[in-house]
Amino acid sequence: MKINGKTKITGIFGYPIEHTLSPAMHNAAFQVLGLDYCYVPFLVHPDFLGQAVQSVRALNLAGVNVTVPHKEKIIPLLDHMNEEALFIGAVNTVVNNEGRLTGYNTDGRGFMESLAEKGISSEGKDILIIGAGGSARAVGYYLCQKANSLFIQGRTREKAKRFVQDLCRIKNNSYHIEDLSDLGRFQIIINATPLGLREEDPLPINTGALREGQIVYDLSYKETMLQKEASKLQCIVLNGLGMLLWQGALAFELWTGRKPDREIMRRALNEALSEPQGIFT
Ligand code: NDP
């Protein structure tokens, strides 16, 4: 990669950031299209988020991705939010248009694209989302539009109920659920909690209640116990790698106006993952 005076800079704000896989996939995609862009990781301590956002303007960065723990806190620091990011209440992509910063969230569309590439449609399905945080809201925003029903189970009752109320403003087919014993009625089950990232984590559901052929989508792209158990039960298991790829591809398009070569991005992601420390966005 050649950096010169015209190179446009993109990157990712997070804390921690050293495990990020995103530079590998974006830089590979810039190179293959011959775009004079580069993507760098920025370790942004929460105390310095304000200055970091100001630096996007000051240093004329083309845009940045945003990851944990800044996805929500960045919102009041931006000039404009797109509709989807507003609903979700979290931003994963910022675009700098001559100093005016717009917040987007490409996670939900990325999730839907990753389903579509596996030939899976949400249309007419009964779907369960476990979790009521940023990623749950991102996928729920799209899923409720075509699903037959969408059930939300969340650790914090009030948060899950608020999520359902917000979904019902899009389409009146979403419900709050606490009892997870009847998992068999869902065609798609999504784990949108971080449960499974640590070895000592409990399973988010009783996997004994799963049945063959159910789709279990775990947003974590590290292999989890849920993924292993669901595979043993002949469920169709998806991990978060597809969503990671697609949310990145959509951010790439927002910054460059070009569609990236997704196979190049996928290969770069897999290579980065095979390195010892790659487990986060
Ligand atoms: P958030 O912190 O916004 O939300 C997490 C949700 O999980 C909240 O509803 C929270 O509960 C719940 N939760 C957290 N810990 C527990 C626990 N111990 N038991 C039960 N519920 C729990 O996180 P995100 O939505 O951003 O991320 C969730 C997962 O999705 C992570 O694993 C993340 O890596 C993954 N992800 C993957 C992406 C991809 O591209 N593949 C993109 C974004 C996220 P409460 O409601 O009480 O706060």
mmCIF file of C-alpha atoms and ligand atoms in Angstrom, residues 71-72 107 131-136 155-156 159 192-195 197 219 221 240 243-244 247 281, ligand 1:
data_model
loop_
_atom_site.group_PDB
_atom_site.id
_atom_site.type_symbol
_atom_site.label_atom_id
_atom_site.label_comp_id
_atom_site.label_asym_id
_atom_site.label_seq_id
_atom_site.Cartn_x
_atom_site.Cartn_y
_atom_site.Cartn_z
ATOM 1 C CA LYS A 71 -21.394 3.069 19.645
ATOM 2 C CA GLU A 72 -24.026 4.869 21.744
ATOM 3 C CA ASP A 107 -25.130 -3.918 11.303
ATOM 4 C CA GLY A 131 -30.818 -9.641 23.814
ATOM 5 C CA ALA A 132 -32.067 -6.079 23.587
ATOM 6 C CA GLY A 133 -28.847 -4.132 23.013
ATOM 7 C CA GLY A 134 -27.437 -2.468 19.917
ATOM 8 C CA SER A 135 -27.053 -5.529 17.717
ATOM 9 C CA ALA A 136 -30.482 -6.902 18.716
ATOM 10 C CA ARG A 155 -32.053 -9.783 30.662
ATOM 11 C CA THR A 156 -33.370 -6.342 31.625
ATOM 12 C CA LYS A 159 -35.213 -2.600 28.095
ATOM 13 C CA ALA A 192 -27.547 -11.064 20.264
ATOM 14 C CA THR A 193 -25.868 -11.189 23.675
ATOM 15 C CA PRO A 194 -22.148 -11.504 24.329
ATOM 16 C CA LEU A 195 -22.813 -14.815 26.118
ATOM 17 C CA LEU A 197 -17.423 -15.016 24.275
ATOM 18 C CA LEU A 219 -23.794 -12.944 16.297
ATOM 19 C CA TYR A 221 -17.905 -14.932 15.258
ATOM 20 C CA GLY A 240 -21.276 -13.499 13.164
ATOM 21 C CA MET A 243 -22.592 -10.029 9.427
ATOM 22 C CA LEU A 244 -19.142 -8.607 10.145
ATOM 23 C CA GLN A 247 -21.564 -4.456 7.715
ATOM 24 C CA THR A 281 -14.868 -6.349 15.141
HETATM 25 P P1 NDP B 1 -24.911 -4.607 23.858
HETATM 26 O O1 NDP B 1 -24.082 -4.436 25.076
HETATM 27 O O2 NDP B 1 -25.465 -3.415 23.179
HETATM 28 O O3 NDP B 1 -26.150 -5.583 24.202
HETATM 29 C C1 NDP B 1 -25.945 -6.815 24.780
HETATM 30 C C2 NDP B 1 -27.264 -7.460 25.183
HETATM 31 O O4 NDP B 1 -26.933 -8.702 25.795
HETATM 32 C C3 NDP B 1 -28.059 -6.644 26.196
HETATM 33 O O5 NDP B 1 -29.436 -6.854 25.981
HETATM 34 C C4 NDP B 1 -27.613 -7.275 27.512
HETATM 35 O O6 NDP B 1 -28.561 -7.248 28.538
HETATM 36 C C5 NDP B 1 -27.435 -8.723 27.115
HETATM 37 N N1 NDP B 1 -26.493 -9.385 28.009
HETATM 38 C C6 NDP B 1 -25.229 -8.993 28.278
HETATM 39 N N2 NDP B 1 -24.662 -9.859 29.150
HETATM 40 C C7 NDP B 1 -25.605 -10.782 29.435
HETATM 41 C C8 NDP B 1 -25.638 -11.903 30.292
HETATM 42 N N3 NDP B 1 -24.586 -12.246 31.032
HETATM 43 N N4 NDP B 1 -26.788 -12.625 30.346
HETATM 44 C C9 NDP B 1 -27.871 -12.272 29.610
HETATM 45 N N5 NDP B 1 -27.890 -11.213 28.791
HETATM 46 C C10 NDP B 1 -26.772 -10.475 28.699
HETATM 47 O O7 NDP B 1 -23.996 -5.467 22.867
HETATM 48 P P2 NDP B 1 -24.154 -5.637 21.284
HETATM 49 O O8 NDP B 1 -25.570 -5.796 20.972
HETATM 50 O O9 NDP B 1 -23.363 -4.596 20.591
HETATM 51 O O10 NDP B 1 -23.350 -7.017 21.045
HETATM 52 C C11 NDP B 1 -23.903 -8.272 21.393
HETATM 53 C C12 NDP B 1 -23.100 -9.393 20.696
HETATM 54 O O11 NDP B 1 -23.192 -9.250 19.291
HETATM 55 C C13 NDP B 1 -21.607 -9.378 21.011
HETATM 56 O O12 NDP B 1 -21.176 -10.708 21.113
HETATM 57 C C14 NDP B 1 -20.992 -8.714 19.821
HETATM 58 O O13 NDP B 1 -19.644 -9.124 19.612
HETATM 59 C C15 NDP B 1 -21.896 -9.241 18.714
HETATM 60 N N6 NDP B 1 -21.892 -8.360 17.560
HETATM 61 C C16 NDP B 1 -21.501 -8.895 16.368
HETATM 62 C C17 NDP B 1 -21.485 -8.128 15.239
HETATM 63 C C18 NDP B 1 -21.054 -8.736 13.955
HETATM 64 O O14 NDP B 1 -20.797 -8.026 12.990
HETATM 65 N N7 NDP B 1 -20.987 -10.038 13.874
HETATM 66 C C19 NDP B 1 -21.886 -6.703 15.252
HETATM 67 C C20 NDP B 1 -22.301 -6.233 16.560
HETATM 68 C C21 NDP B 1 -22.289 -7.045 17.657
HETATM 69 P P3 NDP B 1 -29.237 -5.921 29.155
HETATM 70 O O15 NDP B 1 -30.445 -5.757 28.307
HETATM 71 O O16 NDP B 1 -29.502 -6.277 30.544
HETATM 72 O O17 NDP B 1 -28.233 -4.813 28.974
#
